[in-house]
Amino acid sequence: MAANSPVLDRGYANLPIPFCWIAVAVSGDLVPGDVKTLHYFGTEFVVWRGEDGVVAAADPFCPHLGAHLGESSQVIGNDLRCDFHHWSFNAQGGVTSIPYTKIVPPRLKRSCLKMWPVTETDGVIFVWYHPTKAAPKWEVATLPKCPEGDWILAQTHEWIVNIHCQEITENGQDHAHFGAVHGVPYAPKGEFRLDGWVRRNTVVAEMNTPRGPMQGKIDMCATGPGQSMTEFTDVTNVLMAQQLTAIDSGHTHQRWQLYHPAGISEGKMRVTKARMRDLVKQVEQDMPIWANKKNLVQPFLVEGDGPLMASRTQYAKFYDTDEAAAAE
């Protein structure tokens, strides 16, 4: 790019960040005693894991005299101790200890530090984000029942994508791109259903498999804008758990965990690994497009494009606006 070239407005800077349960780490990233500052949702916060294994998340500044709790703080037992004056906070935000005073005032014991709702499931840590700090409106989804025994975690992947998180969600409703970008022989045909905060897609499509093109089924369930489970069934069975985490309005942290059923044969394992490679290849084919495309509020759509505008209407519920509140 030339030195004086203008920076094009891609239309994402003014898009809000949707409220939802958002993945902030995988469980192994935070061991007991760890304290980390995380930068998501266009802001930052501090997470720690106590000796009991419980994760807590809080606003980053100590309410005493403003020290940053991500700098040199320590986990003592299950509490976070600020390095500035050694005030200690529990996972509910209450002060448990002040070393230089005999009595901790009751109002500080009850709640002093502003906390973020946290839950941990299936190896992922989620924090509830809402711009006005409203309470969680739904629970985090868990892995669906495995058709054969238990799910085995086979692969994990993550990417930082130069786009607003809404675009990645919308990509699954863009039926026409499957042929153009991914070489799928025929446009998928499917059912698109909305149920409160949940979106479900069942798609029957021609898929490229190691045994050649064949018809397969894709069942996807998205709970809020930050979490989805997609099961691929053809000659094999693969479950993709996906989390989309807004870093800011123009960048998204995308995480995948890929599972297969336990006890599959060696031959089926080869097919399963090939299916997983193809899934990763497809999303990486999308990424150069995502990184450079523009958000069009009123796109020109034709028959066969898929339920893009229906998807946007549902997605608007996850923005803290008067329109979204009326839709609840």
PDB file of N, CA and C in Angstrom, residues 102-180:
ATOM      1  N   LYS A 102      -8.081  -4.134  61.438  1.00  0.00           N
ATOM      2  CA  LYS A 102      -8.627  -5.250  62.206  1.00  0.00           C
ATOM      3  C   LYS A 102      -9.993  -5.701  61.682  1.00  0.00           C
ATOM      4  N   ILE A 103     -10.784  -4.762  61.172  1.00  0.00           N
ATOM      5  CA  ILE A 103     -12.151  -5.085  60.773  1.00  0.00           C
ATOM      6  C   ILE A 103     -12.370  -4.670  59.319  1.00  0.00           C
ATOM      7  N   VAL A 104     -12.820  -5.626  58.498  1.00  0.00           N
ATOM      8  CA  VAL A 104     -13.206  -5.307  57.127  1.00  0.00           C
ATOM      9  C   VAL A 104     -14.656  -4.837  57.155  1.00  0.00           C
ATOM     10  N   PRO A 105     -14.944  -3.616  56.692  1.00  0.00           N
ATOM     11  CA  PRO A 105     -16.321  -3.118  56.718  1.00  0.00           C
ATOM     12  C   PRO A 105     -17.280  -4.076  55.996  1.00  0.00           C
ATOM     13  N   PRO A 106     -18.476  -4.280  56.566  1.00  0.00           N
ATOM     14  CA  PRO A 106     -19.439  -5.227  55.980  1.00  0.00           C
ATOM     15  C   PRO A 106     -19.745  -4.958  54.510  1.00  0.00           C
ATOM     16  N   ARG A 107     -19.831  -3.693  54.107  1.00  0.00           N
ATOM     17  CA  ARG A 107     -20.156  -3.400  52.700  1.00  0.00           C
ATOM     18  C   ARG A 107     -19.048  -3.876  51.768  1.00  0.00           C
ATOM     19  N   LEU A 108     -17.799  -3.900  52.261  1.00  0.00           N
ATOM     20  CA  LEU A 108     -16.702  -4.406  51.442  1.00  0.00           C
ATOM     21  C   LEU A 108     -16.699  -5.927  51.424  1.00  0.00           C
ATOM     22  N   LYS A 109     -17.131  -6.540  52.514  1.00  0.00           N
ATOM     23  CA  LYS A 109     -17.206  -8.001  52.557  1.00  0.00           C
ATOM     24  C   LYS A 109     -18.242  -8.542  51.572  1.00  0.00           C
ATOM     25  N   ARG A 110     -19.370  -7.792  51.442  1.00  0.00           N
ATOM     26  CA  ARG A 110     -20.465  -8.280  50.599  1.00  0.00           C
ATOM     27  C   ARG A 110     -20.071  -8.259  49.126  1.00  0.00           C
ATOM     28  N   SER A 111     -19.641  -7.114  48.664  1.00  0.00           N
ATOM     29  CA  SER A 111     -19.261  -6.984  47.253  1.00  0.00           C
ATOM     30  C   SER A 111     -18.571  -5.652  47.069  1.00  0.00           C
ATOM     31  N   CYS A 112     -17.353  -5.722  46.618  1.00  0.00           N
ATOM     32  CA  CYS A 112     -16.551  -4.513  46.453  1.00  0.00           C
ATOM     33  C   CYS A 112     -15.989  -4.438  45.031  1.00  0.00           C
ATOM     34  N   LEU A 113     -15.507  -5.569  44.546  1.00  0.00           N
ATOM     35  CA  LEU A 113     -14.928  -5.651  43.211  1.00  0.00           C
ATOM     36  C   LEU A 113     -16.003  -6.098  42.223  1.00  0.00           C
ATOM     37  N   LYS A 114     -16.126  -5.433  41.091  1.00  0.00           N
ATOM     38  CA  LYS A 114     -17.134  -5.786  40.091  1.00  0.00           C
ATOM     39  C   LYS A 114     -16.709  -7.058  39.356  1.00  0.00           C
ATOM     40  N   MET A 115     -17.589  -8.071  39.445  1.00  0.00           N
ATOM     41  CA  MET A 115     -17.279  -9.375  38.871  1.00  0.00           C
ATOM     42  C   MET A 115     -18.027  -9.594  37.559  1.00  0.00           C
ATOM     43  N   TRP A 116     -17.503 -10.531  36.767  1.00  0.00           N
ATOM     44  CA  TRP A 116     -18.136 -10.943  35.517  1.00  0.00           C
ATOM     45  C   TRP A 116     -18.641 -12.381  35.708  1.00  0.00           C
ATOM     46  N   PRO A 117     -19.864 -12.698  35.267  1.00  0.00           N
ATOM     47  CA  PRO A 117     -20.330 -14.087  35.335  1.00  0.00           C
ATOM     48  C   PRO A 117     -19.420 -15.013  34.533  1.00  0.00           C
ATOM     49  N   VAL A 118     -19.091 -16.155  35.114  1.00  0.00           N
ATOM     50  CA  VAL A 118     -18.174 -17.119  34.486  1.00  0.00           C
ATOM     51  C   VAL A 118     -18.784 -18.512  34.568  1.00  0.00           C
ATOM     52  N   THR A 119     -18.567 -19.296  33.533  1.00  0.00           N
ATOM     53  CA  THR A 119     -18.881 -20.712  33.583  1.00  0.00           C
ATOM     54  C   THR A 119     -17.837 -21.459  32.766  1.00  0.00           C
ATOM     55  N   GLU A 120     -17.649 -22.722  33.085  1.00  0.00           N
ATOM     56  CA  GLU A 120     -16.635 -23.532  32.401  1.00  0.00           C
ATOM     57  C   GLU A 120     -17.262 -24.871  32.052  1.00  0.00           C
ATOM     58  N   THR A 121     -17.218 -25.233  30.786  1.00  0.00           N
ATOM     59  CA  THR A 121     -17.811 -26.493  30.359  1.00  0.00           C
ATOM     60  C   THR A 121     -17.086 -27.032  29.139  1.00  0.00           C
ATOM     61  N   ASP A 122     -16.957 -28.350  29.064  1.00  0.00           N
ATOM     62  CA  ASP A 122     -16.348 -29.029  27.920  1.00  0.00           C
ATOM     63  C   ASP A 122     -14.977 -28.449  27.565  1.00  0.00           C
ATOM     64  N   GLY A 123     -14.216 -28.078  28.606  1.00  0.00           N
ATOM     65  CA  GLY A 123     -12.849 -27.614  28.385  1.00  0.00           C
ATOM     66  C   GLY A 123     -12.719 -26.183  27.909  1.00  0.00           C
ATOM     67  N   VAL A 124     -13.776 -25.374  28.032  1.00  0.00           N
ATOM     68  CA  VAL A 124     -13.740 -23.980  27.587  1.00  0.00           C
ATOM     69  C   VAL A 124     -14.265 -23.088  28.715  1.00  0.00           C
ATOM     70  N   ILE A 125     -13.606 -21.945  28.919  1.00  0.00           N
ATOM     71  CA  ILE A 125     -14.024 -20.962  29.915  1.00  0.00           C
ATOM     72  C   ILE A 125     -14.806 -19.856  29.208  1.00  0.00           C
ATOM     73  N   PHE A 126     -16.016 -19.609  29.692  1.00  0.00           N
ATOM     74  CA  PHE A 126     -16.883 -18.581  29.115  1.00  0.00           C
ATOM     75  C   PHE A 126     -17.119 -17.466  30.129  1.00  0.00           C
ATOM     76  N   VAL A 127     -17.149 -16.235  29.631  1.00  0.00           N
ATOM     77  CA  VAL A 127     -17.519 -15.062  30.422  1.00  0.00           C
ATOM     78  C   VAL A 127     -18.745 -14.442  29.774  1.00  0.00           C
ATOM     79  N   TRP A 128     -19.710 -14.024  30.594  1.00  0.00           N
ATOM     80  CA  TRP A 128     -20.890 -13.348  30.063  1.00  0.00           C
ATOM     81  C   TRP A 128     -20.575 -11.879  29.832  1.00  0.00           C
ATOM     82  N   TYR A 129     -20.787 -11.442  28.570  1.00  0.00           N
ATOM     83  CA  TYR A 129     -20.585 -10.033  28.243  1.00  0.00           C
ATOM     84  C   TYR A 129     -21.927  -9.383  27.933  1.00  0.00           C
ATOM     85  N   HIS A 130     -22.174  -8.248  28.556  1.00  0.00           N
ATOM     86  CA  HIS A 130     -23.310  -7.393  28.211  1.00  0.00           C
ATOM     87  C   HIS A 130     -22.878  -5.954  28.445  1.00  0.00           C
ATOM     88  N   PRO A 131     -23.109  -5.058  27.487  1.00  0.00           N
ATOM     89  CA  PRO A 131     -22.583  -3.688  27.623  1.00  0.00           C
ATOM     90  C   PRO A 131     -23.119  -2.930  28.821  1.00  0.00           C
ATOM     91  N   THR A 132     -24.311  -3.302  29.311  1.00  0.00           N
ATOM     92  CA  THR A 132     -24.863  -2.625  30.496  1.00  0.00           C
ATOM     93  C   THR A 132     -24.805  -3.517  31.724  1.00  0.00           C
ATOM     94  N   LYS A 133     -24.040  -4.616  31.651  1.00  0.00           N
ATOM     95  CA  LYS A 133     -23.854  -5.545  32.770  1.00  0.00           C
ATOM     96  C   LYS A 133     -25.146  -6.280  33.151  1.00  0.00           C
ATOM     97  N   ALA A 134     -26.080  -6.411  32.216  1.00  0.00           N
ATOM     98  CA  ALA A 134     -27.296  -7.175  32.483  1.00  0.00           C
ATOM     99  C   ALA A 134     -26.937  -8.630  32.760  1.00  0.00           C
ATOM    100  N   ALA A 135     -27.758  -9.302  33.545  1.00  0.00           N
ATOM    101  CA  ALA A 135     -27.498 -10.692  33.929  1.00  0.00           C
ATOM    102  C   ALA A 135     -27.630 -11.622  32.723  1.00  0.00           C
ATOM    103  N   PRO A 136     -26.997 -12.803  32.780  1.00  0.00           N
ATOM    104  CA  PRO A 136     -27.103 -13.765  31.678  1.00  0.00           C
ATOM    105  C   PRO A 136     -28.554 -14.103  31.357  1.00  0.00           C
ATOM    106  N   LYS A 137     -28.844 -14.229  30.061  1.00  0.00           N
ATOM    107  CA  LYS A 137     -30.200 -14.490  29.591  1.00  0.00           C
ATOM    108  C   LYS A 137     -30.399 -15.947  29.192  1.00  0.00           C
ATOM    109  N   TRP A 138     -29.329 -16.728  29.105  1.00  0.00           N
ATOM    110  CA  TRP A 138     -29.443 -18.155  28.787  1.00  0.00           C
ATOM    111  C   TRP A 138     -28.205 -18.856  29.332  1.00  0.00           C
ATOM    112  N   GLU A 139     -28.232 -20.173  29.327  1.00  0.00           N
ATOM    113  CA  GLU A 139     -27.105 -20.964  29.815  1.00  0.00           C
ATOM    114  C   GLU A 139     -26.213 -21.391  28.662  1.00  0.00           C
ATOM    115  N   VAL A 140     -24.955 -21.627  28.980  1.00  0.00           N
ATOM    116  CA  VAL A 140     -24.010 -22.134  27.972  1.00  0.00           C
ATOM    117  C   VAL A 140     -24.444 -23.532  27.536  1.00  0.00           C
ATOM    118  N   ALA A 141     -24.371 -23.793  26.232  1.00  0.00           N
ATOM    119  CA  ALA A 141     -24.719 -25.112  25.699  1.00  0.00           C
ATOM    120  C   ALA A 141     -23.585 -26.104  25.964  1.00  0.00           C
ATOM    121  N   THR A 142     -23.941 -27.362  26.104  1.00  0.00           N
ATOM    122  CA  THR A 142     -22.955 -28.429  26.268  1.00  0.00           C
ATOM    123  C   THR A 142     -22.964 -29.331  25.038  1.00  0.00           C
ATOM    124  N   LEU A 143     -21.961 -30.200  24.931  1.00  0.00           N
ATOM    125  CA  LEU A 143     -21.867 -31.077  23.777  1.00  0.00           C
ATOM    126  C   LEU A 143     -23.120 -31.952  23.663  1.00  0.00           C
ATOM    127  N   PRO A 144     -23.621 -32.163  22.451  1.00  0.00           N
ATOM    128  CA  PRO A 144     -24.766 -33.053  22.283  1.00  0.00           C
ATOM    129  C   PRO A 144     -24.363 -34.504  22.549  1.00  0.00           C
ATOM    130  N   LYS A 145     -25.357 -35.338  22.723  1.00  0.00           N
ATOM    131  CA  LYS A 145     -25.098 -36.754  22.976  1.00  0.00           C
ATOM    132  C   LYS A 145     -24.397 -37.387  21.772  1.00  0.00           C
ATOM    133  N   CYS A 146     -23.366 -38.150  22.047  1.00  0.00           N
ATOM    134  CA  CYS A 146     -22.627 -38.839  20.982  1.00  0.00           C
ATOM    135  C   CYS A 146     -23.432 -40.057  20.529  1.00  0.00           C
ATOM    136  N   PRO A 147     -23.533 -40.298  19.213  1.00  0.00           N
ATOM    137  CA  PRO A 147     -24.322 -41.446  18.744  1.00  0.00           C
ATOM    138  C   PRO A 147     -23.700 -42.792  19.078  1.00  0.00           C
ATOM    139  N   GLU A 148     -22.386 -42.795  19.348  1.00  0.00           N
ATOM    140  CA  GLU A 148     -21.697 -44.055  19.651  1.00  0.00           C
ATOM    141  C   GLU A 148     -20.725 -43.834  20.810  1.00  0.00           C
ATOM    142  N   GLY A 149     -21.157 -44.102  22.030  1.00  0.00           N
ATOM    143  CA  GLY A 149     -20.266 -43.960  23.185  1.00  0.00           C
ATOM    144  C   GLY A 149     -20.038 -42.507  23.535  1.00  0.00           C
ATOM    145  N   ASP A 150     -18.762 -42.142  23.698  1.00  0.00           N
ATOM    146  CA  ASP A 150     -18.391 -40.788  24.103  1.00  0.00           C
ATOM    147  C   ASP A 150     -17.652 -40.080  22.983  1.00  0.00           C
ATOM    148  N   TRP A 151     -17.729 -38.743  23.011  1.00  0.00           N
ATOM    149  CA  TRP A 151     -16.941 -37.947  22.083  1.00  0.00           C
ATOM    150  C   TRP A 151     -15.478 -37.932  22.528  1.00  0.00           C
ATOM    151  N   ILE A 152     -14.569 -38.023  21.563  1.00  0.00           N
ATOM    152  CA  ILE A 152     -13.135 -37.930  21.803  1.00  0.00           C
ATOM    153  C   ILE A 152     -12.630 -36.646  21.158  1.00  0.00           C
ATOM    154  N   LEU A 153     -11.993 -35.788  21.963  1.00  0.00           N
ATOM    155  CA  LEU A 153     -11.416 -34.561  21.417  1.00  0.00           C
ATOM    156  C   LEU A 153     -10.179 -34.923  20.601  1.00  0.00           C
ATOM    157  N   ALA A 154     -10.223 -34.617  19.303  1.00  0.00           N
ATOM    158  CA  ALA A 154      -9.139 -35.012  18.398  1.00  0.00           C
ATOM    159  C   ALA A 154      -8.240 -33.847  18.020  1.00  0.00           C
ATOM    160  N   GLN A 155      -8.818 -32.664  17.804  1.00  0.00           N
ATOM    161  CA  GLN A 155      -8.037 -31.523  17.332  1.00  0.00           C
ATOM    162  C   GLN A 155      -8.612 -30.240  17.912  1.00  0.00           C
ATOM    163  N   THR A 156      -7.736 -29.253  18.083  1.00  0.00           N
ATOM    164  CA  THR A 156      -8.171 -27.895  18.411  1.00  0.00           C
ATOM    165  C   THR A 156      -7.497 -26.930  17.442  1.00  0.00           C
ATOM    166  N   HIS A 157      -8.208 -25.880  17.092  1.00  0.00           N
ATOM    167  CA  HIS A 157      -7.685 -24.866  16.175  1.00  0.00           C
ATOM    168  C   HIS A 157      -8.150 -23.501  16.657  1.00  0.00           C
ATOM    169  N   GLU A 158      -7.379 -22.478  16.339  1.00  0.00           N
ATOM    170  CA  GLU A 158      -7.813 -21.122  16.630  1.00  0.00           C
ATOM    171  C   GLU A 158      -7.191 -20.147  15.651  1.00  0.00           C
ATOM    172  N   TRP A 159      -7.951 -19.089  15.366  1.00  0.00           N
ATOM    173  CA  TRP A 159      -7.520 -18.074  14.419  1.00  0.00           C
ATOM    174  C   TRP A 159      -7.960 -16.701  14.930  1.00  0.00           C
ATOM    175  N   ILE A 160      -7.195 -15.675  14.595  1.00  0.00           N
ATOM    176  CA  ILE A 160      -7.615 -14.289  14.771  1.00  0.00           C
ATOM    177  C   ILE A 160      -8.033 -13.788  13.397  1.00  0.00           C
ATOM    178  N   VAL A 161      -9.300 -13.396  13.267  1.00  0.00           N
ATOM    179  CA  VAL A 161      -9.863 -13.047  11.972  1.00  0.00           C
ATOM    180  C   VAL A 161     -10.164 -11.558  11.930  1.00  0.00           C
ATOM    181  N   ASN A 162      -9.791 -10.931  10.835  1.00  0.00           N
ATOM    182  CA  ASN A 162      -9.938  -9.492  10.666  1.00  0.00           C
ATOM    183  C   ASN A 162     -11.358  -9.167  10.192  1.00  0.00           C
ATOM    184  N   ILE A 163     -12.353  -9.392  11.070  1.00  0.00           N
ATOM    185  CA  ILE A 163     -13.742  -9.140  10.704  1.00  0.00           C
ATOM    186  C   ILE A 163     -14.610  -9.152  11.958  1.00  0.00           C
ATOM    187  N   HIS A 164     -15.779  -8.527  11.876  1.00  0.00           N
ATOM    188  CA  HIS A 164     -16.754  -8.557  12.964  1.00  0.00           C
ATOM    189  C   HIS A 164     -17.329  -9.968  13.090  1.00  0.00           C
ATOM    190  N   CYS A 165     -17.613 -10.384  14.318  1.00  0.00           N
ATOM    191  CA  CYS A 165     -18.054 -11.760  14.552  1.00  0.00           C
ATOM    192  C   CYS A 165     -19.378 -12.094  13.861  1.00  0.00           C
ATOM    193  N   GLN A 166     -20.222 -11.110  13.593  1.00  0.00           N
ATOM    194  CA  GLN A 166     -21.495 -11.383  12.923  1.00  0.00           C
ATOM    195  C   GLN A 166     -21.271 -11.997  11.541  1.00  0.00           C
ATOM    196  N   GLU A 167     -20.245 -11.553  10.849  1.00  0.00           N
ATOM    197  CA  GLU A 167     -19.986 -12.037   9.492  1.00  0.00           C
ATOM    198  C   GLU A 167     -19.675 -13.533   9.477  1.00  0.00           C
ATOM    199  N   ILE A 168     -18.972 -14.018  10.494  1.00  0.00           N
ATOM    200  CA  ILE A 168     -18.620 -15.438  10.526  1.00  0.00           C
ATOM    201  C   ILE A 168     -19.876 -16.272  10.754  1.00  0.00           C
ATOM    202  N   THR A 169     -20.749 -15.806  11.637  1.00  0.00           N
ATOM    203  CA  THR A 169     -22.019 -16.492  11.860  1.00  0.00           C
ATOM    204  C   THR A 169     -22.846 -16.515  10.576  1.00  0.00           C
ATOM    205  N   GLU A 170     -22.897 -15.391   9.889  1.00  0.00           N
ATOM    206  CA  GLU A 170     -23.710 -15.265   8.682  1.00  0.00           C
ATOM    207  C   GLU A 170     -23.203 -16.141   7.542  1.00  0.00           C
ATOM    208  N   ASN A 171     -21.935 -16.457   7.577  1.00  0.00           N
ATOM    209  CA  ASN A 171     -21.329 -17.227   6.493  1.00  0.00           C
ATOM    210  C   ASN A 171     -22.034 -18.567   6.267  1.00  0.00           C
ATOM    211  N   GLY A 172     -22.510 -19.175   7.352  1.00  0.00           N
ATOM    212  CA  GLY A 172     -23.186 -20.463   7.226  1.00  0.00           C
ATOM    213  C   GLY A 172     -24.526 -20.378   6.523  1.00  0.00           C
ATOM    214  N   GLN A 173     -25.126 -19.183   6.487  1.00  0.00           N
ATOM    215  CA  GLN A 173     -26.405 -19.005   5.789  1.00  0.00           C
ATOM    216  C   GLN A 173     -26.214 -18.597   4.332  1.00  0.00           C
ATOM    217  N   ASP A 174     -24.988 -18.340   3.934  1.00  0.00           N
ATOM    218  CA  ASP A 174     -24.668 -17.933   2.561  1.00  0.00           C
ATOM    219  C   ASP A 174     -24.489 -19.188   1.707  1.00  0.00           C
ATOM    220  N   HIS A 175     -25.586 -19.753   1.240  1.00  0.00           N
ATOM    221  CA  HIS A 175     -25.536 -21.038   0.563  1.00  0.00           C
ATOM    222  C   HIS A 175     -24.740 -20.994  -0.733  1.00  0.00           C
ATOM    223  N   ALA A 176     -24.818 -19.883  -1.465  1.00  0.00           N
ATOM    224  CA  ALA A 176     -24.195 -19.850  -2.794  1.00  0.00           C
ATOM    225  C   ALA A 176     -22.673 -19.917  -2.742  1.00  0.00           C
ATOM    226  N   HIS A 177     -22.084 -19.504  -1.624  1.00  0.00           N
ATOM    227  CA  HIS A 177     -20.614 -19.476  -1.593  1.00  0.00           C
ATOM    228  C   HIS A 177     -20.012 -20.874  -1.463  1.00  0.00           C
ATOM    229  N   PHE A 178     -20.826 -21.871  -1.034  1.00  0.00           N
ATOM    230  CA  PHE A 178     -20.272 -23.213  -0.845  1.00  0.00           C
ATOM    231  C   PHE A 178     -19.719 -23.785  -2.152  1.00  0.00           C
ATOM    232  N   GLY A 179     -20.405 -23.503  -3.256  1.00  0.00           N
ATOM    233  CA  GLY A 179     -19.896 -23.971  -4.537  1.00  0.00           C
ATOM    234  C   GLY A 179     -18.740 -23.128  -5.037  1.00  0.00           C
ATOM    235  N   ALA A 180     -18.882 -21.802  -4.943  1.00  0.00           N
ATOM    236  CA  ALA A 180     -17.869 -20.907  -5.490  1.00  0.00           C
ATOM    237  C   ALA A 180     -16.542 -20.995  -4.747  1.00  0.00           C
TER     238      ALA A 180
END
